[in-house]
CSV table of C-alpha atoms in Angstrom, one decimal:
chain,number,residue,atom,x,y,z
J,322,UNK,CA,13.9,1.6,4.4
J,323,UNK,CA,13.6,5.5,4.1
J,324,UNK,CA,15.0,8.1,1.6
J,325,UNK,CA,16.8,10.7,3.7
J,326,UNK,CA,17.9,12.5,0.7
J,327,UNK,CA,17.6,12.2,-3.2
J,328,UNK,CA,19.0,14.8,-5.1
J,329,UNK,CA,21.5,15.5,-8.6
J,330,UNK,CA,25.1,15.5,-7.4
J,331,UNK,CA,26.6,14.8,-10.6
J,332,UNK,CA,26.4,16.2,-14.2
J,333,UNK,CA,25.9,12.3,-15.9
J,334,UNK,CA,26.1,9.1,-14.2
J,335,UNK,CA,27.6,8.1,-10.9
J,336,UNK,CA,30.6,5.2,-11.7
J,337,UNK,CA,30.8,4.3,-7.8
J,338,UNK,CA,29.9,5.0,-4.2
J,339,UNK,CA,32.4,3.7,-1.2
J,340,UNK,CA,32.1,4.9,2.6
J,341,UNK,CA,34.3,5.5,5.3
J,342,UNK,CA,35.5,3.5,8.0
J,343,UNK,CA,32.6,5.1,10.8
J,344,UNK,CA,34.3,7.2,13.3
J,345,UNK,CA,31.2,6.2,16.1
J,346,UNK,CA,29.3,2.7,15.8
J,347,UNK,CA,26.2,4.8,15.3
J,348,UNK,CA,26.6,7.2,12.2
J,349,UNK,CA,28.3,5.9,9.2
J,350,UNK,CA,31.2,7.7,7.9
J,351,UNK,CA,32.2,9.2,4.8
J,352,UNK,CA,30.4,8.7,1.4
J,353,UNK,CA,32.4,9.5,-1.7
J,354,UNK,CA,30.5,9.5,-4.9
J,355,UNK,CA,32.7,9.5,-8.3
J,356,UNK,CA,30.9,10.6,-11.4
J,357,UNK,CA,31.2,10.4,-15.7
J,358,UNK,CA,31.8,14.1,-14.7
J,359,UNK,CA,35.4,13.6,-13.9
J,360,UNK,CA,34.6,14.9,-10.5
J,361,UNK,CA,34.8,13.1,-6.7
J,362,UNK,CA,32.3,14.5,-4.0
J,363,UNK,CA,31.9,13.7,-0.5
J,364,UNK,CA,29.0,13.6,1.8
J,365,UNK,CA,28.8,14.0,5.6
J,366,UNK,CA,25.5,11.8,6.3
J,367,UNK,CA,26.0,13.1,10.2
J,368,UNK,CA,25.2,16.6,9.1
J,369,UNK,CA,22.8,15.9,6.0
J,370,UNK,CA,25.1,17.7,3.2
J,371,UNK,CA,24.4,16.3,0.4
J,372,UNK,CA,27.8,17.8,-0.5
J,373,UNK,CA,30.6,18.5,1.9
J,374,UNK,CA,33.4,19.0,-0.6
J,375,UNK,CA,34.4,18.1,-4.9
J,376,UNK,CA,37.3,17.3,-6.1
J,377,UNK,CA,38.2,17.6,-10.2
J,378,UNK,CA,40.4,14.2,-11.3
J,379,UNK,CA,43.2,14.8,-13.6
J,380,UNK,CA,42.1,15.3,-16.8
J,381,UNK,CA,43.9,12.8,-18.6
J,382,UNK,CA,43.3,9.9,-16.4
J,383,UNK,CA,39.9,9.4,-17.9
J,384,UNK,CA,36.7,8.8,-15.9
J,385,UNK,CA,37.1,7.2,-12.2
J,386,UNK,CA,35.5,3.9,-12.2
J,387,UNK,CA,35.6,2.5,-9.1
J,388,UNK,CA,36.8,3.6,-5.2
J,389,UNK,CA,37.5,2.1,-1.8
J,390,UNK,CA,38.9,3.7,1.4
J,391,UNK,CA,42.2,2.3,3.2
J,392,UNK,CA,41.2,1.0,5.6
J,393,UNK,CA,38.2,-0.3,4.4
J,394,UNK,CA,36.6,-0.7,8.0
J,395,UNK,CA,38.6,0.2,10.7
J,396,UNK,CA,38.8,4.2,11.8
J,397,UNK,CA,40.0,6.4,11.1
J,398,UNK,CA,40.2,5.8,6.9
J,399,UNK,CA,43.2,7.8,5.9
J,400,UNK,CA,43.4,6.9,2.4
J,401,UNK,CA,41.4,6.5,-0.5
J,402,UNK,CA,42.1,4.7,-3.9
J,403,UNK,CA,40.4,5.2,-7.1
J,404,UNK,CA,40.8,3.1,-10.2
J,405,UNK,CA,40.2,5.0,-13.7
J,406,UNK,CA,39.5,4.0,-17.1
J,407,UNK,CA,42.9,5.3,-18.1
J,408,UNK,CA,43.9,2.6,-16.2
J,409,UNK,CA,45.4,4.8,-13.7
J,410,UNK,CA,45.1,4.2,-9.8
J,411,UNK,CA,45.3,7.7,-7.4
J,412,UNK,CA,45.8,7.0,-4.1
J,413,UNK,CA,44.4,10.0,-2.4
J,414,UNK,CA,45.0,12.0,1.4
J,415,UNK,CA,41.6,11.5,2.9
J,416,UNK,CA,42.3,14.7,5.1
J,417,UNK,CA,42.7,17.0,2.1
J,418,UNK,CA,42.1,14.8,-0.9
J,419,UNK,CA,45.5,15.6,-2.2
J,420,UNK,CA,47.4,12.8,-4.7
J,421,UNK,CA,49.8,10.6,-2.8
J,422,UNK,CA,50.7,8.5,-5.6
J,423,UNK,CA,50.1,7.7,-9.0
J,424,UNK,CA,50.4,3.8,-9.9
J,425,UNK,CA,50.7,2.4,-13.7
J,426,UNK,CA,47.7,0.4,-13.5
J,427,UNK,CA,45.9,-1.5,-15.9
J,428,UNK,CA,46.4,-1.8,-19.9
J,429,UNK,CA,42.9,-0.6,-20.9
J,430,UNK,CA,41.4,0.2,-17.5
J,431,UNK,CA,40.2,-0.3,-13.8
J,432,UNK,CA,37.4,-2.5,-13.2
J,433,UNK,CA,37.4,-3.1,-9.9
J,434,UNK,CA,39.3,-1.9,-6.8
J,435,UNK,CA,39.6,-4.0,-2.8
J,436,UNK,CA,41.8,-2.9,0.2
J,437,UNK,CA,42.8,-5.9,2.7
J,438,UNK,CA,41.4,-5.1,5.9
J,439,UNK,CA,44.4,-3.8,6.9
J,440,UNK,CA,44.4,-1.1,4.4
J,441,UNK,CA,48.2,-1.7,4.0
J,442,UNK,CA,47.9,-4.1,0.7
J,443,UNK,CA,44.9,-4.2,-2.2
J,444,UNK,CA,43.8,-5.8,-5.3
J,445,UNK,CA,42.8,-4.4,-8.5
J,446,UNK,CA,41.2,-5.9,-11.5
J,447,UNK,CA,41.6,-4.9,-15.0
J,448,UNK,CA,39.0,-4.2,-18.1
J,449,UNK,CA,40.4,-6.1,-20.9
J,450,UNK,CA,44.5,-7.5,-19.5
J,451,UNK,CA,42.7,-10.1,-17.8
J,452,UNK,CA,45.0,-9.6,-14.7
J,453,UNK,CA,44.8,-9.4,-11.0
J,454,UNK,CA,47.6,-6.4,-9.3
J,455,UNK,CA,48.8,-6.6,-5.5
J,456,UNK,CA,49.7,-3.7,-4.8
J,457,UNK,CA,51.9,-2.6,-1.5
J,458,UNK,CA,50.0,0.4,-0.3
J,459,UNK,CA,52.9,1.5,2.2
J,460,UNK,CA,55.3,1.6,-0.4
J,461,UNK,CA,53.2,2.7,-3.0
J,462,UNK,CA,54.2,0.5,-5.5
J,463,UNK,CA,53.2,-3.0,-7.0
J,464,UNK,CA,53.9,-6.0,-5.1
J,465,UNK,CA,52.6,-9.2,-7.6
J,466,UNK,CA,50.9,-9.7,-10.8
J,467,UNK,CA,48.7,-12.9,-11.8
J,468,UNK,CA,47.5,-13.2,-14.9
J,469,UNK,CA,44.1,-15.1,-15.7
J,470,UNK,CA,43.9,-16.7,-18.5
J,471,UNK,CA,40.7,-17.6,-18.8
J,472,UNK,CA,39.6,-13.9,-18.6
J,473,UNK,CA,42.3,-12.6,-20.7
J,474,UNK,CA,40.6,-15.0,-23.5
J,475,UNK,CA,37.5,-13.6,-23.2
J,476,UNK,CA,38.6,-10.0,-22.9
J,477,UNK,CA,36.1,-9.6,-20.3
J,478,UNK,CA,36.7,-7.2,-17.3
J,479,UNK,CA,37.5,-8.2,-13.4
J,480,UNK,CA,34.0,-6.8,-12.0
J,481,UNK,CA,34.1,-7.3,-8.8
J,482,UNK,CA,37.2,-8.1,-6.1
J,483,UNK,CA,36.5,-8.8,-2.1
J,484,UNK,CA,38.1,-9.5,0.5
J,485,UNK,CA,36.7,-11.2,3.0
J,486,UNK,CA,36.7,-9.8,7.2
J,487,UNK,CA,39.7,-11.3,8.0
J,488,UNK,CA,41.6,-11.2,4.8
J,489,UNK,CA,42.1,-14.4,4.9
J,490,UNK,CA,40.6,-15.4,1.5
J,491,UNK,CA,39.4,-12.9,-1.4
J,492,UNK,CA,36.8,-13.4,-4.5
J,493,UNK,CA,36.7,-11.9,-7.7
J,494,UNK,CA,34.2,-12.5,-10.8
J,495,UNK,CA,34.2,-12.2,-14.6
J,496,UNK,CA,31.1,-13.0,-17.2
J,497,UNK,CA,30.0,-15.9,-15.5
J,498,UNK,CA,32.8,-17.2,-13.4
J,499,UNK,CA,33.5,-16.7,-9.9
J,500,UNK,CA,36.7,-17.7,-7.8
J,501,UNK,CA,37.9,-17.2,-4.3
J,502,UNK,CA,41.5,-18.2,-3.1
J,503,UNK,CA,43.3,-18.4,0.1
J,504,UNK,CA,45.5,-15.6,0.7
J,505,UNK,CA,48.3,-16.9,2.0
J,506,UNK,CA,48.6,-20.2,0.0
J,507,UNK,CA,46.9,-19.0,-3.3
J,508,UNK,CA,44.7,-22.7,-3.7
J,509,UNK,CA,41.6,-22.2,-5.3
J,510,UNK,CA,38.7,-22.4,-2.4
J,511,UNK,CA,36.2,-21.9,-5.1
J,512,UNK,CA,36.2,-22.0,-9.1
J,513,UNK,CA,32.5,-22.1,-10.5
J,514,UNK,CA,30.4,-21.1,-13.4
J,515,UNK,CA,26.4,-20.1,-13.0
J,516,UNK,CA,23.9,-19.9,-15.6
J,517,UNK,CA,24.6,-15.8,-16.3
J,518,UNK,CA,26.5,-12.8,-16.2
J,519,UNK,CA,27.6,-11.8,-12.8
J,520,UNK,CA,27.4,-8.1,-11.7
J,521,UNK,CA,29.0,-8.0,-8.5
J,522,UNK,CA,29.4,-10.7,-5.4
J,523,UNK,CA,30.0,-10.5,-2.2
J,524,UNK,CA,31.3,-12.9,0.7
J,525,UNK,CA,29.3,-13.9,3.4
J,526,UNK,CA,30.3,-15.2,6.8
J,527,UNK,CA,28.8,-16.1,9.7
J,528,UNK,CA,28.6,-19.8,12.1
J,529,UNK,CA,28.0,-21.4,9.5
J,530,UNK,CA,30.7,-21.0,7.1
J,531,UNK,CA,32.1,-18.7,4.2
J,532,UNK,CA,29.8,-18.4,1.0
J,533,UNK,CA,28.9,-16.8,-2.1
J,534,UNK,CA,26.0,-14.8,-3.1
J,535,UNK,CA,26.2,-13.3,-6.6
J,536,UNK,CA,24.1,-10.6,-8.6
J,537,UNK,CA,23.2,-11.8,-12.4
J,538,UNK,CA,22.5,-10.2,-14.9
J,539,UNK,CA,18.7,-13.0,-15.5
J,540,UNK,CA,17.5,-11.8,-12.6
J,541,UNK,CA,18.9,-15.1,-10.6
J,542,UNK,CA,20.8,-14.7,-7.1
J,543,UNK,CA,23.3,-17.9,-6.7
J,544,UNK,CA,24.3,-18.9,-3.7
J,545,UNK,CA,27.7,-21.0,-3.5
J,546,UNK,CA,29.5,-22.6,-0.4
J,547,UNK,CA,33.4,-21.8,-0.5
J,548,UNK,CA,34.7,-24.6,0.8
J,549,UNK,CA,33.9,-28.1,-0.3
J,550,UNK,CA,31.4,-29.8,2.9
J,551,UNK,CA,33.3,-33.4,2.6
J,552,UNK,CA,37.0,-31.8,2.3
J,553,UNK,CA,36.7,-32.8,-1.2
J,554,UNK,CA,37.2,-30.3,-4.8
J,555,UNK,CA,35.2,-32.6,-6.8
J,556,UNK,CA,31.8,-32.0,-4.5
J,557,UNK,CA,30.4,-28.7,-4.3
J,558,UNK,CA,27.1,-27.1,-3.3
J,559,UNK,CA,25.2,-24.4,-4.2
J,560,UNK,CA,21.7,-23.1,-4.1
J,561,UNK,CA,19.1,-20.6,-6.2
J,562,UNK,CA,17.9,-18.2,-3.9
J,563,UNK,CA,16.1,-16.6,-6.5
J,564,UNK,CA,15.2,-17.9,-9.8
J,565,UNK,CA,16.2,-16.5,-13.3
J,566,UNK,CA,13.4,-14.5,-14.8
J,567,UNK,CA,11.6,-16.2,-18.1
J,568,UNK,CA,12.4,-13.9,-20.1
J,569,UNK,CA,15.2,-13.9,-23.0
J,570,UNK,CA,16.3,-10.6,-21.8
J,571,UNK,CA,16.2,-9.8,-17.8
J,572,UNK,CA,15.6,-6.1,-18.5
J,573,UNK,CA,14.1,-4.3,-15.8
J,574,UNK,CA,14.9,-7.2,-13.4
J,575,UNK,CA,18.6,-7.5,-13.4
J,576,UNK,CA,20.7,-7.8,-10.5
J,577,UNK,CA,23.3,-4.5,-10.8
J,578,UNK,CA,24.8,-4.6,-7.4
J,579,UNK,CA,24.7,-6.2,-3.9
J,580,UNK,CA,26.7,-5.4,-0.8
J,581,UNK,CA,27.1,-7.6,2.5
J,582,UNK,CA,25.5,-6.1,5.4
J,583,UNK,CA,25.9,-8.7,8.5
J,584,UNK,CA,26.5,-12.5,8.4
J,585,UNK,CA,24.1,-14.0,5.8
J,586,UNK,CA,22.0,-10.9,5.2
J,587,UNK,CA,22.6,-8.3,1.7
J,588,UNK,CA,21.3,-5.9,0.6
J,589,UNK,CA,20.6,-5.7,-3.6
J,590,UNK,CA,19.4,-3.2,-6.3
J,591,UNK,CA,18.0,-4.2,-9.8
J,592,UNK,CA,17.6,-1.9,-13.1
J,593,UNK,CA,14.1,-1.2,-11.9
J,594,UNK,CA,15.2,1.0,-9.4
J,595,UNK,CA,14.1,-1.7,-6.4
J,596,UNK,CA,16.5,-1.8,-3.1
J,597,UNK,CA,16.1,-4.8,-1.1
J,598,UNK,CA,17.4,-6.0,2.2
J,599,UNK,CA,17.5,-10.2,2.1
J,600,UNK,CA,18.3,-12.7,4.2
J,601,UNK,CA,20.1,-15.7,3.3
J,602,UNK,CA,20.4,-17.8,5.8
J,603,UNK,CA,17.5,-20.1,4.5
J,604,UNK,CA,20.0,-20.9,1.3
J,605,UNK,CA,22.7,-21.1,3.7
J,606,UNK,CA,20.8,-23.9,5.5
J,607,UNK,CA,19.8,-25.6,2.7
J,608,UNK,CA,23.1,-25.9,1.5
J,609,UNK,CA,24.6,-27.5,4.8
J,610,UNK,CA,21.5,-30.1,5.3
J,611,UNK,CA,21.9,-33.7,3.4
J,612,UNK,CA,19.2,-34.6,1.2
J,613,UNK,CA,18.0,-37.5,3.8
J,614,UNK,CA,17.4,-34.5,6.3
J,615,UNK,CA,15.6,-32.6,3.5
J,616,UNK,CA,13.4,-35.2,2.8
J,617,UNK,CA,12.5,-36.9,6.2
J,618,UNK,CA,9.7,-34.9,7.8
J,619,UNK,CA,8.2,-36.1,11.0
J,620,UNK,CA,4.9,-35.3,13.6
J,621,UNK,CA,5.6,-31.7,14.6
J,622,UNK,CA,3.7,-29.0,16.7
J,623,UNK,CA,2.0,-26.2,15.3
J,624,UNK,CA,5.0,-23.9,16.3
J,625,UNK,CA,7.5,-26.2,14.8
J,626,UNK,CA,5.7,-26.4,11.7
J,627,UNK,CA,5.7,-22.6,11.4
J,628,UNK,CA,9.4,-22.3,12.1
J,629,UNK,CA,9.9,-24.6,9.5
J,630,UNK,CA,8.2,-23.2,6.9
J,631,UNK,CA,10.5,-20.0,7.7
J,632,UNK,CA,13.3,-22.3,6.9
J,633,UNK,CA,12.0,-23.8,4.0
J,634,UNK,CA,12.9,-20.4,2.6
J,635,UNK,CA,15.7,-19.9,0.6
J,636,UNK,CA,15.8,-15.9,0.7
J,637,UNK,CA,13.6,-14.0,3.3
J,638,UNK,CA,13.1,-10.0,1.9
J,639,UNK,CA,13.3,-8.6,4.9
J,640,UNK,CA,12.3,-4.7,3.1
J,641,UNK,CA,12.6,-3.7,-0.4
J,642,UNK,CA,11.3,-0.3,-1.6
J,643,UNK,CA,11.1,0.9,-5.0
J,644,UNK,CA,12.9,4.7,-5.8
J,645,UNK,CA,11.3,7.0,-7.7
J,646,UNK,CA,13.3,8.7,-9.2
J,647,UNK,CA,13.4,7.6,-12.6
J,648,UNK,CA,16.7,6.6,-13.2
J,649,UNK,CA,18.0,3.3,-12.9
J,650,UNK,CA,20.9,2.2,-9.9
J,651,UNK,CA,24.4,1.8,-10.9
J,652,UNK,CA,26.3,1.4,-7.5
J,653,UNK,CA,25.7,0.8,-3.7
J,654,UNK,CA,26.9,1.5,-0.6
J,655,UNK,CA,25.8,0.0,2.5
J,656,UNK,CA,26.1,0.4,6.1
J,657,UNK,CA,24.5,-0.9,9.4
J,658,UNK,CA,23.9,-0.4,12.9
J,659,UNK,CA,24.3,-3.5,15.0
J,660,UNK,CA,21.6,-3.5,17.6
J,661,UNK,CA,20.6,-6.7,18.0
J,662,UNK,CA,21.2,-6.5,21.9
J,663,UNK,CA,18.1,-4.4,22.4
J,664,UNK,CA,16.3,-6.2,20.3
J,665,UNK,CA,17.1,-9.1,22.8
J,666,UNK,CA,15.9,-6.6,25.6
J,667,UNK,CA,12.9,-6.0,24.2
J,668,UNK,CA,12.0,-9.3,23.5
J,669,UNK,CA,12.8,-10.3,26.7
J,670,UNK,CA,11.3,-7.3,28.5
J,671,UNK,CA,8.0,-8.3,26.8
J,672,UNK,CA,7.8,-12.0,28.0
J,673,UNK,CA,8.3,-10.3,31.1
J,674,UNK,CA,5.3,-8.1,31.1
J,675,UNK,CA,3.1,-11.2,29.4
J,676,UNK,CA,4.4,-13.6,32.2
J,677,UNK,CA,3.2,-10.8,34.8
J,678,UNK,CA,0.1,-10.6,32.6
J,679,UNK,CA,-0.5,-13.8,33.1
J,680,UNK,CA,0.0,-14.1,36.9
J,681,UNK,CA,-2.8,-11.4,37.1
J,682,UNK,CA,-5.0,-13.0,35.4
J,683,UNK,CA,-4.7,-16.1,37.1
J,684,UNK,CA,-5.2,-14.4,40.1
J,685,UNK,CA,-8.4,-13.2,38.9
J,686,UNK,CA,-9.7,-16.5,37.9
J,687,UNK,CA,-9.0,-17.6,41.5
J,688,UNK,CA,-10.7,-14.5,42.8
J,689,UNK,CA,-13.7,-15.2,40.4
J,690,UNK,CA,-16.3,-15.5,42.9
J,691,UNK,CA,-15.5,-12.2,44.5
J,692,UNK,CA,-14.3,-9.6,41.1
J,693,UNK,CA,-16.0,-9.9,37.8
J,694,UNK,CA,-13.7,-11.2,35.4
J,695,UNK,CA,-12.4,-8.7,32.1
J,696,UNK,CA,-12.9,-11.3,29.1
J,697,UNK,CA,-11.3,-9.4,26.9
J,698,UNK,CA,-8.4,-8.3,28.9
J,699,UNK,CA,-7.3,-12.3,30.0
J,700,UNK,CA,-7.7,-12.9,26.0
J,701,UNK,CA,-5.4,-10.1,24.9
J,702,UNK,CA,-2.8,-11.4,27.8
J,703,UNK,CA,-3.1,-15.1,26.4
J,704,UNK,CA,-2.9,-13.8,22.9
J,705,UNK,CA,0.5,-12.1,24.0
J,706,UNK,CA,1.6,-14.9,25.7
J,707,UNK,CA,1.9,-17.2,23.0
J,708,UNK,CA,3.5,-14.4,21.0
J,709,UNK,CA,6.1,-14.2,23.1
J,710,UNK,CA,6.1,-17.8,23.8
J,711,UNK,CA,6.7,-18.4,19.9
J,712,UNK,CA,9.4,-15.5,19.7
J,713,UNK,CA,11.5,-16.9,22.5
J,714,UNK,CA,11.4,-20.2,21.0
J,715,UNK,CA,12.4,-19.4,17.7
J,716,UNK,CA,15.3,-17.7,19.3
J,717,UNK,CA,16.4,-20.6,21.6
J,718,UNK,CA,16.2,-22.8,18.5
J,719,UNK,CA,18.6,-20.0,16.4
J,720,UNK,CA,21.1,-19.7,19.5
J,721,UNK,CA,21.1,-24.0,19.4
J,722,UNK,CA,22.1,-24.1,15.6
J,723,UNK,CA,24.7,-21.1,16.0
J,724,UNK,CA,26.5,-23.1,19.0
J,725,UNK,CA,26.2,-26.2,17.3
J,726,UNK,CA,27.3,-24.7,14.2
């Protein structure tokens, strides 16, 4: 992880961050930052501006709390909506940020804004009505209502709505409750309580199923599988990733936000100002596995053993850097570059150079007699050797599980 840029956009805190659809598969595409200031600003990361244009919101529509483009991830984004403490929702012209429409949101605010993949439909949560709004993003008006009662009781806000890739199923949270539905049917997939407050959640799929991950506000990072493993609603599973902190009061440690980057990987931000990319695929696993499976453990090589304690792992922090500047995170964006083919390349390029490595220096062993033999150099080979060895192993074994999965 590197800072590119760090520098005061807004006057007062920034309410939400959303990108872009990318226009190319190797730059991201547009950033749109809304701020306490009542102002929107964009930012072309291509070019580094830290601020390619500013747009003032209406002034009686109250501060904008949270954004998303339509559509969310397939070029070009022609639309943008913003949800408003007013409870207001603007649905903006990306090409000139004009207003497009105006829809009667919320009764006391927008918590939370999702588009469908499509970017033709998208959900909004409210503040304190305790309801969920489809609207029809074509039309420009509202297309169903649902009303959640046990939010409404609570008068606790909708924090966080997504959709997952295929908008097939979408996930929202309040205090400590998390649900995900089918789209087409409505039936809960998943209804749950954790231990704590949940900031935000996202949805994570990959071969091995749909699931859960949610920021709390103790410090603790569920993990929750969507769909029940036996077919059944009474069984469900789920898993700690990280612990709760000891402490009465998380403080400093806090989950604020997290954001889905590939599969079972995130990436999160806490109050202290610490940005970390995880891997989840270690919860994911434990999850799936039956408790026999867990608990049966058998003669294994030394490579084996190794890969296992890898697996053992419920979350593997891939990176996580601390910011400096002194103020703590309130939103995230995230975006990635898939290039996990040349990773494969590489990998594959070095066994190649080991393995001719190798053939040298057996040639020189045979050749003893007649050439002096480089100790060091037939070391370094066998050294690399095994490395590479171990590598292409660990990703036979990874391809195995995803086609069995």
């Amino acid at each position: 992880l590197e800072l590119t840029f760090a520098t005061p956009i807004h006057q007062g805190s920034i309410r939400s961050l959303s990108l872009a659809a990318p226009s190319s598969p190797d730059k991201p595409g547009t950033i749109l930052s809304c701020g306490y200031d009542e102002e929107l600003k964009t930012h072309d990361w291509s070019k580094k501006l830290h601020s390619s244009g500013q747009v003032r919101t209406p002034a009686d529509f109250g501060t904008p709390t949270c954004s998303a483009f339509a559509p969310p991830t397939t070029a070009p984004s022609t639309h943008c909506l913003l949800g408003f403490s007013g409870g207001k929702i603007v649905v903006y012209k990306k090409r000139d940020w004009s207003i497009q429409h105006v829809l009667e949101g919320h009764k006391g605010g927008v918590a939370s804004v999702a588009v469908h993949p499509t970017g033709r439909i998208a959900l909004t949560g409210g503040m304190i009505d305790g309801t969920l709004k489809l609207w029809d993003l074509t039309r420009g008006r509202i297309a169903y209502t649902t009303k959640l009662p046990s939010v409404s009781k609570r008068n606790e806000a909708v924090d966080s709505l997504e959709w997952s890739a295929d908008g097939t199923m979408y996930g929202w949270c309040s205090g400590n409750r998390v649900t995900v539905k089918a789209t087409d049917s409505g039936k809960d997939l998943l209804d749950a309580e954790v231990p704590s407050r949940i900031n935000e959640l996202v949805l994570m799929e990959g071969g091995q199923g749909v699931f859960v991950a949610a920021a709390c506000n103790d410090g603790s990072l569920p993990v929750l599988a969507v769909q029940a493993l036996d077919g059944s609603q009474e069984e469900r599973r789920a898993i700690l990733a990280i612990e709760p902190v000891d402490n009465p009061v998380a403080g400093e440690e806090r989950f604020k936000c997290i954001r889905k980057i590939e599969a079972y990987r995130v990436a999160t931000c806490n109050s202290a100002g610490v940005v970390s990319v995880m891997n989840l695929e270690g919860a994911v696993r434990m999850i799936l596995s039956d408790l026999t499976d867990e608990n049966s453990q058998g003669v294994q090589s030394d490579d084996e053993n190794d890969s296992e304690e890898d697996e053992e792992l419920a979350v593997d922090i891939v990176e996580s850097v601390q910011l400096g500047t002194g103020a703590r995170i309130t939103c995230l964006a995230v975006w990635y570059s898939n290039d996990s083919v040349e990773v494969t390349e590489d990998i594959e390029n070095l066994i190649a150079t080991v393995d001719d490595a190798t053939t040298e220096a057996k040639g020189a062993k045979r050749k003893q007699d007649e050439v002096d033999m480089d100790t060091a150099t037939v070391e370094k080979a066998r050294s690399l050797v095994k490395q590479a060895k171990k590598i292409k192993k660990k990703s036979q074994r990874k391809k195995k599980r995803v086609a069995e999965a």
